[in-house]
Short mmCIF file of C-alpha atoms in Angstrom, two decimals:
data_model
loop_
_atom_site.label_atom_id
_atom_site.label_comp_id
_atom_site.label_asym_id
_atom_site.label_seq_id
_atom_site.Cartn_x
_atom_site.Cartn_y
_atom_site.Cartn_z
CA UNK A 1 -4.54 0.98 -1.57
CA UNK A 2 -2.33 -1.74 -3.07
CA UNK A 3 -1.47 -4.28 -0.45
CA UNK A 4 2.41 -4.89 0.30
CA UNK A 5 4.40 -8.21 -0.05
CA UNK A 6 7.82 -9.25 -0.18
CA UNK A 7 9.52 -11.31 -2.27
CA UNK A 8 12.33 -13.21 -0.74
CA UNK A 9 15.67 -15.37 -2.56
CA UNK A 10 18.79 -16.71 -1.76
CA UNK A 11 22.00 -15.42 -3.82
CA UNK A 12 25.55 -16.54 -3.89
CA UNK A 13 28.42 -14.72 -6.42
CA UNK A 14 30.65 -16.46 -8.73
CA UNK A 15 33.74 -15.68 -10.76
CA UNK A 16 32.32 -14.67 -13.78
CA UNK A 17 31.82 -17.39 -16.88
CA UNK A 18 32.79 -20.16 -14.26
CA UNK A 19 30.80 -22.78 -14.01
CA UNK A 20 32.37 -24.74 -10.56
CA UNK A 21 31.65 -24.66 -7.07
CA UNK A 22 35.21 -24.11 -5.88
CA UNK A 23 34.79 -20.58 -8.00
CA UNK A 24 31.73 -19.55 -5.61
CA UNK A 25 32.80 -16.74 -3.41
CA UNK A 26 32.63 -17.17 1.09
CA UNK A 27 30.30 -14.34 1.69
CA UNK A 28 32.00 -13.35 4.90
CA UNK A 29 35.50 -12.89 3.88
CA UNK A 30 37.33 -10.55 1.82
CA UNK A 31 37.22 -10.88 -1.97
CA UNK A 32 39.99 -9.82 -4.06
CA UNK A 33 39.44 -8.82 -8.05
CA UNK A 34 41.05 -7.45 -10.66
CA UNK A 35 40.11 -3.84 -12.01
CA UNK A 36 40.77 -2.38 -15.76
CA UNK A 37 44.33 -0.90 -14.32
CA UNK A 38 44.91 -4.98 -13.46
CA UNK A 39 45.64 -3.93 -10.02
CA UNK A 40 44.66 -6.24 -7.37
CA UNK A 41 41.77 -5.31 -4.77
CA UNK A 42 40.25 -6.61 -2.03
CA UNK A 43 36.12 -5.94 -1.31
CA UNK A 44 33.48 -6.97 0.61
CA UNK A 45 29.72 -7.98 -0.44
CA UNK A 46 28.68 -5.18 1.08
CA UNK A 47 31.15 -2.37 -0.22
CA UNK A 48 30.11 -4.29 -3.51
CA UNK A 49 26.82 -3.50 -3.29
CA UNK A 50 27.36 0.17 -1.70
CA UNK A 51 29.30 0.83 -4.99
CA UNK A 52 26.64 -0.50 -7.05
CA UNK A 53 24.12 1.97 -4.94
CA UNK A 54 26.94 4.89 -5.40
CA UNK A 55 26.46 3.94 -9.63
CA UNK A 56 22.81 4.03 -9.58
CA UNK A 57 22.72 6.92 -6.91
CA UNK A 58 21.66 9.02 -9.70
CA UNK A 59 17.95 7.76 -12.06
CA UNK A 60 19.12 6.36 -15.04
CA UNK A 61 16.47 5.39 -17.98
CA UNK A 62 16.21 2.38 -19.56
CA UNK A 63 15.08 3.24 -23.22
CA UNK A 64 14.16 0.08 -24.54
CA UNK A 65 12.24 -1.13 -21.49
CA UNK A 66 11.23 2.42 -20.76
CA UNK A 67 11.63 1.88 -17.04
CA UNK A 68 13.96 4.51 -14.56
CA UNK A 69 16.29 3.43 -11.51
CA UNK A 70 17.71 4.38 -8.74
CA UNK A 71 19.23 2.89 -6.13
CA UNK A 72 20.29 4.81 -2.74
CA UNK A 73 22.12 3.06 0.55
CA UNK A 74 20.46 3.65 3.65
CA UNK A 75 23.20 3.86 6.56
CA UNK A 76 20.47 3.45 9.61
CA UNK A 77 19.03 0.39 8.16
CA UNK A 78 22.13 -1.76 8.63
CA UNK A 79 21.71 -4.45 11.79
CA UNK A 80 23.08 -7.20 13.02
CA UNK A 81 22.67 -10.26 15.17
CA UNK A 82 24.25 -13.49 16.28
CA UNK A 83 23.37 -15.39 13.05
CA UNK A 84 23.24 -12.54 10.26
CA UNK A 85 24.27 -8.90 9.69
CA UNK A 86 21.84 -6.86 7.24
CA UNK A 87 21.94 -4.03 5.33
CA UNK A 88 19.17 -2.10 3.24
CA UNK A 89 19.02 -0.30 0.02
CA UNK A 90 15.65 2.62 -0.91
CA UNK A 91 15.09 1.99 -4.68
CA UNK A 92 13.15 4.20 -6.88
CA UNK A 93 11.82 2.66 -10.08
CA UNK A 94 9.11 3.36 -12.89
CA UNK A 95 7.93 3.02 -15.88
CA UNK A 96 7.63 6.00 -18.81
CA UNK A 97 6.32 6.02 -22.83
CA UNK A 98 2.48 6.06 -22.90
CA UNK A 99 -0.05 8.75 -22.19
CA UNK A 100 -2.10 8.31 -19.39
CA UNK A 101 -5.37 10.20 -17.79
CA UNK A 102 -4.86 10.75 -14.12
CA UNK A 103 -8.36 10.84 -12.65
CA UNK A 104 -9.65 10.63 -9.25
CA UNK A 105 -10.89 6.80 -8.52
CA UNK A 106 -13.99 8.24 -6.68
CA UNK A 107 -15.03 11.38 -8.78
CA UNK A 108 -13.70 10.49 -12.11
CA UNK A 109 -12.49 14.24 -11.44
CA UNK A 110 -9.59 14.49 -14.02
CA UNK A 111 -6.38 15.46 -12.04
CA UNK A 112 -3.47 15.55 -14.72
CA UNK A 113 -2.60 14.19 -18.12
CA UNK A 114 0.84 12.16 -18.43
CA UNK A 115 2.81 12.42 -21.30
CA UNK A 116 4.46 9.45 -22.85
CA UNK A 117 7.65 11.30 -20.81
CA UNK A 118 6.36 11.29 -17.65
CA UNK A 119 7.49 8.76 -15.21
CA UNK A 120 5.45 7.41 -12.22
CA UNK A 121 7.95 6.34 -9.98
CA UNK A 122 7.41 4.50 -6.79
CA UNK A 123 9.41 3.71 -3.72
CA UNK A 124 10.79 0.28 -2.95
CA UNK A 125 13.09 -1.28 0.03
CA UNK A 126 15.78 -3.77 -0.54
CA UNK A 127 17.34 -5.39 2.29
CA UNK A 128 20.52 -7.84 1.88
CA UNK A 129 21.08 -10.41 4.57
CA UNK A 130 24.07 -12.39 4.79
CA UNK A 131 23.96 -15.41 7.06
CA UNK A 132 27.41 -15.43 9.70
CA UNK A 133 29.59 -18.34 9.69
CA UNK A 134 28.99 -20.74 12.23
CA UNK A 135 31.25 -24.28 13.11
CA UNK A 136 29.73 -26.49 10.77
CA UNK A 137 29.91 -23.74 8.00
CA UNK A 138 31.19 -21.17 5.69
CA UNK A 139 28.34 -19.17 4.19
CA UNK A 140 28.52 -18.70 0.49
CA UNK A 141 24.78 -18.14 0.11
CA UNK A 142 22.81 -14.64 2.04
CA UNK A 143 19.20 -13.57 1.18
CA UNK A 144 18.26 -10.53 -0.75
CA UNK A 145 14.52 -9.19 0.45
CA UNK A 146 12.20 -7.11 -1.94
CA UNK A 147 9.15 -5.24 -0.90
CA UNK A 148 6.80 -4.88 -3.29
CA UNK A 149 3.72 -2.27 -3.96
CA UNK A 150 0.76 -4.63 -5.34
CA UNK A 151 1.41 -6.03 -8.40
CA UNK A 152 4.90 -3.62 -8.56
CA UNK A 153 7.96 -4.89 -7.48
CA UNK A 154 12.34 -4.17 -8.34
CA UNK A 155 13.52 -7.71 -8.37
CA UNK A 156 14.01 -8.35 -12.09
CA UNK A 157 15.52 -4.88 -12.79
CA UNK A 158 17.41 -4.71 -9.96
CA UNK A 159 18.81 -8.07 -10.58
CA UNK A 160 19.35 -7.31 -14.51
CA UNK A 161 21.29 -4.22 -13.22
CA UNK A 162 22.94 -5.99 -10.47
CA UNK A 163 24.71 -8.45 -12.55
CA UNK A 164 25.76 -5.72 -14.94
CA UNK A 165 27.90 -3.78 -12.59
CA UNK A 166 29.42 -6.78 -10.74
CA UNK A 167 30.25 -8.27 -13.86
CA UNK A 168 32.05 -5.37 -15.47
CA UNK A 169 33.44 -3.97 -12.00
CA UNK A 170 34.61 -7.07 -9.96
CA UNK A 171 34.53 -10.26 -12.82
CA UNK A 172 31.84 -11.75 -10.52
CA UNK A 173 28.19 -13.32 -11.44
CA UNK A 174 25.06 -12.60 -8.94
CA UNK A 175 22.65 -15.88 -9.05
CA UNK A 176 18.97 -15.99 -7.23
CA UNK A 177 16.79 -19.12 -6.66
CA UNK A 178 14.52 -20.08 -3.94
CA UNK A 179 15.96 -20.43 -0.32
CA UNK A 180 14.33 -24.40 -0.36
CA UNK A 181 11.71 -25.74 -1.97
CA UNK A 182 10.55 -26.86 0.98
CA UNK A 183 9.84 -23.61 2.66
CA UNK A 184 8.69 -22.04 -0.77
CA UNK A 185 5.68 -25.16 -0.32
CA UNK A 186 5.00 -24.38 2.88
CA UNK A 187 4.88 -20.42 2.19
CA UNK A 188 3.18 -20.40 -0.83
CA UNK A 189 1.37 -23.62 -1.79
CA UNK A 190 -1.54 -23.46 1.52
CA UNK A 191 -4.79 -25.42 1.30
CA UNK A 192 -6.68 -21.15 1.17
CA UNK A 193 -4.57 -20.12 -1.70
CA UNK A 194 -4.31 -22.53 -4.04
CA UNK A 195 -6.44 -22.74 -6.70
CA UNK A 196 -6.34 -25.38 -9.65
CA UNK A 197 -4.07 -28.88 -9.82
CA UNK A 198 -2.74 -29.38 -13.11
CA UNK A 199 -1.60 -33.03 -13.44
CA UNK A 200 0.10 -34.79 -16.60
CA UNK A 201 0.52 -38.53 -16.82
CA UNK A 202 3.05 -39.33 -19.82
CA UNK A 203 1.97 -42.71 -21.15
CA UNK A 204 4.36 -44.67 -23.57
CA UNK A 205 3.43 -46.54 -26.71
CA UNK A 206 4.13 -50.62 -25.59
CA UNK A 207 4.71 -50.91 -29.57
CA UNK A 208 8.47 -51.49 -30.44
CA UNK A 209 7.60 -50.30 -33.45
CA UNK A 210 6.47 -46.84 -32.37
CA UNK A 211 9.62 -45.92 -30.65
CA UNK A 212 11.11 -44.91 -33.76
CA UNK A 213 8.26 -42.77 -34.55
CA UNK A 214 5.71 -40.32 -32.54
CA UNK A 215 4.64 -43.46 -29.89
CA UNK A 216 4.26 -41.23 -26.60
CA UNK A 217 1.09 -39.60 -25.29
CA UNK A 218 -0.35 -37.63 -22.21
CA UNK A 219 -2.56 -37.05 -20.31
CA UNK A 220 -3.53 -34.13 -18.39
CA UNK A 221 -6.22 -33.50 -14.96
CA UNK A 222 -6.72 -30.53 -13.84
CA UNK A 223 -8.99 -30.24 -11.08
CA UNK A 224 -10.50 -26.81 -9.61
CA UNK A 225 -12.53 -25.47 -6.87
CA UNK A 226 -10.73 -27.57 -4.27
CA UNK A 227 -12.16 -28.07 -0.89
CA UNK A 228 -9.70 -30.00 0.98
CA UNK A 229 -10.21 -31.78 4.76
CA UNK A 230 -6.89 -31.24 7.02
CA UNK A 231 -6.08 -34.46 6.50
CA UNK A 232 -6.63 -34.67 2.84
CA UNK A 233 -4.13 -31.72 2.64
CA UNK A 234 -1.28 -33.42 4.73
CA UNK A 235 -1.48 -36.23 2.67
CA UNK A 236 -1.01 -33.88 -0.44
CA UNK A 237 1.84 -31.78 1.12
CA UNK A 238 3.68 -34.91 1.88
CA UNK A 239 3.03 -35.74 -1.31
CA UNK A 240 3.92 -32.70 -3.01
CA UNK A 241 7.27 -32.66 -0.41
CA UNK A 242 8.40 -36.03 -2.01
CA UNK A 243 7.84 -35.13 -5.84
CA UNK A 244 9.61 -31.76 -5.30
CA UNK A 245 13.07 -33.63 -4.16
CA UNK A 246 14.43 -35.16 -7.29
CA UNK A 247 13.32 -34.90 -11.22
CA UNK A 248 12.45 -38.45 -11.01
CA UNK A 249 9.65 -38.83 -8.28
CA UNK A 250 6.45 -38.84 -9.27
CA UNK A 251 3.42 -37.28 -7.95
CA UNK A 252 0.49 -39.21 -6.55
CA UNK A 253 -2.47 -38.47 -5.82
CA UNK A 254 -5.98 -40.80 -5.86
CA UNK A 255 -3.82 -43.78 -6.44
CA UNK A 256 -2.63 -42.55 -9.11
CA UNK A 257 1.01 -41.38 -10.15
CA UNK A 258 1.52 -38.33 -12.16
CA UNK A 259 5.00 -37.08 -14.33
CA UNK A 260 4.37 -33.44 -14.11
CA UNK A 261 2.41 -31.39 -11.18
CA UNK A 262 1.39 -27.48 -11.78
CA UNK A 263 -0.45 -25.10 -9.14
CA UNK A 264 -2.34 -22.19 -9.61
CA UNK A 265 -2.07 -20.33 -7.06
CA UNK A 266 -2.89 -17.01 -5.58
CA UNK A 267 0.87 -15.20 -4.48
CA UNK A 268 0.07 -11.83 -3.55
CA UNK A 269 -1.99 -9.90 -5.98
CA UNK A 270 -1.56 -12.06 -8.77
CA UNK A 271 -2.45 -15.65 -10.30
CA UNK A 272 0.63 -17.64 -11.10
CA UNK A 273 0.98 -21.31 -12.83
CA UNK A 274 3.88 -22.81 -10.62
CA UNK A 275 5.63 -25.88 -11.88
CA UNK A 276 6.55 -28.14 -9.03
CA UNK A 277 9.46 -29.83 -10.64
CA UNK A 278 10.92 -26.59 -11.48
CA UNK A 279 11.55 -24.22 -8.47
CA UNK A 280 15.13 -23.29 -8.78
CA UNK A 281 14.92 -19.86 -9.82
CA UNK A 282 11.33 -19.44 -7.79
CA UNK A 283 10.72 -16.73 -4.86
CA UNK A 284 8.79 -16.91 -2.20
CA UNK A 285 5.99 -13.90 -2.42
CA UNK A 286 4.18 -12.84 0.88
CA UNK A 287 1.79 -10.56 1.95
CA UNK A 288 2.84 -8.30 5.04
CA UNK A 289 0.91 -6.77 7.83
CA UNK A 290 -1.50 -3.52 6.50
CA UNK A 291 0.24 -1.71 9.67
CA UNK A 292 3.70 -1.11 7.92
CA UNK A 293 2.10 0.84 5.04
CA UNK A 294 1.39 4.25 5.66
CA UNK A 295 -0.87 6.53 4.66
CA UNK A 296 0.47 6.88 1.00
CA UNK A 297 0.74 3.70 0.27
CA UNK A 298 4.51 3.15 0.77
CA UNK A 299 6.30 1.07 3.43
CA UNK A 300 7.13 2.74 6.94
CA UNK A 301 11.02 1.72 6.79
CA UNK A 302 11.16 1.11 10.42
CA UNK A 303 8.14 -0.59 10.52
CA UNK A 304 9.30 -2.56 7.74
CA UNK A 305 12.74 -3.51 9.21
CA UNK A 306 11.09 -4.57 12.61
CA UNK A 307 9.40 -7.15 10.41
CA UNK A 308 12.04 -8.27 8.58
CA UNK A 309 14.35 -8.92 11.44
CA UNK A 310 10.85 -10.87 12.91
CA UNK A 311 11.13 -12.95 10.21
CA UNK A 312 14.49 -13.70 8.72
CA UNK A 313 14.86 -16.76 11.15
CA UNK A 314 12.43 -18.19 9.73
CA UNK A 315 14.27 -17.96 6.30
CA UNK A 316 17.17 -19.09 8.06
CA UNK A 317 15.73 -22.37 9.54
CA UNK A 318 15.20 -23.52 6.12
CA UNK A 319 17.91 -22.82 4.36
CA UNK A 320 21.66 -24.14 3.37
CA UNK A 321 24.02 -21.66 3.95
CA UNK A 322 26.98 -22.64 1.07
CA UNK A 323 27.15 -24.88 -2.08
CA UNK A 324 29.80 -27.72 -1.96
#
C-alpha cells in the first residue's frame, strides 16, 4: 500500500487585492465583511471555512482539470488546548477522462475497465489549527494540515478552491508558505534523505568593457552519492541555516562560497529539486507512522488526530504567530 504523509503550511487571510500588513486579518477575533446585499457581517475563520465545506458539501467536477471535490466538516474532530483550538475537514477528490484497466497487482486478473467517466476518488483529512493569542501576541497566522495517500494529496485544489469562495463570499485572500525555513531544514533536508547538492557560483567579467554586453558566467557543482560524517553534516546545516536567512548570504561549503544552493531530496514518495533561497511558498512533507493507515489504505481519523495533536507543538515551537 501507498505510504501516508502530511503536508503541513502556515496561512494568514487578507482583504482581498491589498497588499499591506495592517489589511491582514487577527485570526482569533471576529471578522466583519461585506456581502452582495452590502450588508455588514461578522464571521469567524472557522464558520468561514464551515461555509466553504457547506459549498463543496456536494462533488463538483472540474472539467478542464478533470479532477472532482468534495469537502465535508467533521464535528468530532474539533479540539482544543491551551495554545491552539483545531478543527478538521474529510475531503474527497479524484481524477476522471482516460480509460484505464483495473487488474489485480498479483494475478494480472482483470477486475474492471474505467471509462474516461469514471472517477477514482480517494479519501483525504484536512485539519485547520489556529494558534491562541498569548501576551506577547495576536495570532494572524494558524496552520492548515494535509494528509496525503502516496504520491496523492488535496493541497493545491483545495487551496485553488479555497481562495475562490473566500474571495467571492467574504472579499478576503487565503495565502500558504512554509511555517520557517528553519524547521522546513530540519524536517526535510536530513543527512538519509538527501540526495544530490546542486551549487552555482556566478562569476563576473573584471572587463569594464563587458558590462555593457553578455560579461557574466557560472558555474555549477553538483555533487551526488553523499556520505556525510556527523560532523561534516553540522557544519553543512549551519551552513545551509545561514544562507537560508537573507537573499544575500552565500553558501559555503569546501572553502568555497556559492550564489545559489539546490537539494534533491527524497520528501515522501517523490524526488523534488528544492531551491534553498526560495522557500516561501514551500511545505514541509512527512511520512507518518504505518499504524494510522488501515487496512484499505486510508487514514484511521482518530488515529490520525492523536498524531496530529502529538505533533502540532512541534509546529508551534518554530513558528511566528502574526506578520507586523
Amino acid at each position: 500500500m501507498n505510504h501516508l504523509s502530511i503536508t503541513v503550511c502556515s496561512f494568514h487571510l487578507r482583504k482581498f487585492n491589498s497588499k499591506t500588513n495592517k489589511d491582514i486579518y487577527d485570526l482569533n477575533k471576529n471578522i466583519s465583511y461585506i456581502n452582495d446585499n452590502e450588508d455588514h457581517l461578522i464571521t469567524t475563520v472557522k464558520e468561514m471555512f464551515m461555509a466553504f465545506s457547506s459549498s463543496y458539501s456536494e462533488s463538483k467536477k472540474d472539467d478542464d482539470k478533470k479532477k472532482t471535490f468534495s469537502c465535508t466538516y467533521l464535528p468530532f474532530g474539533d479540539f482544543s488546548t491551551e495554545k491552539y483550538n483545531g478543527f478538521s475537514f474529510e475531503i474527497q477528490s479524484g481524477y476522471y477522462g482516460s480509460s484505464s484497466t483495473i487488474l489485480d497487482a498479483d494475478t494480472r486478473e482483470k477486475k474492471y475497465e474505467m471509462t474516461p467517466n469514471d472517477v477514482a476518488e480517494k479519501k483525504f483529512y484536512l485539519y485547520v489549527i489556529i494558534p491562541k493569542d498569548n501576551r506577547q501576541v495576536i495570532v494572524n497566522k494558524g496552520i492548515l494540515i494535509f494528509q496525503n495517500i502516496g504520491i496523492f494529496g488535496v493541497k493545491t485544489i483545495t487551496y485553488e478552491n479555497l481562495f475562490r469562495f473566500l474571495s467571492e463570499t467574504y472579499n478576503i485572500s487565503i495565502s500558504c508558505a512554509t511555517i520557517s525555513p528553519e524547521l522546513f531544514v530540519k524536517k526535510i533536508v536530513t543527512k538519509n534523505n538527501i540526495k544530490k547538492m546542486i551549487m552555482v557560483k556566478n562569476h563576473k567579467s573584471t572587463n569594464d568593457t563587458d558590462l555593457y554586453y553578455n560579461g557574466f558566467g557560472s558555474e555549477t557543482r553538483i555533487i551526488s552519492k553523499l556520505c556525510f560524517s556527523d560532523t561534516i553534516w553540522d557544519k553543512i546545516v549551519s551552513a545551509i541555516n545561514i544562507f537560508i536567512k537573507g537573499k544575500a548570504n552565500l553558501f559555503e561549503f569546501q572553502n568555497i562560497e556559492y550564489d545559489k544552493l539546490k537539494l534533491l531530496v527524497k520528501i515522501g514518495e517523490k524526488d523534488r529539486t528544492i531551491d534553498l533561497h526560495n522557500l516561501d511558498k514551500l511545505s514541509i512533507i512527512e511520512e507518518i507512522p504505518d499504524y494510522i493507515q488501515d487496512e484499505k489504505g486510508y487514514a484511521d481519523f482518530i488515529q490520525l488526530t492523536k498524531y496530529i495533536k502529538s505533533t502540532v507543538d512541534d509546529y508551534l515551537q518554530e513558528m511566528v504567530f502574526r506578520i507586523q
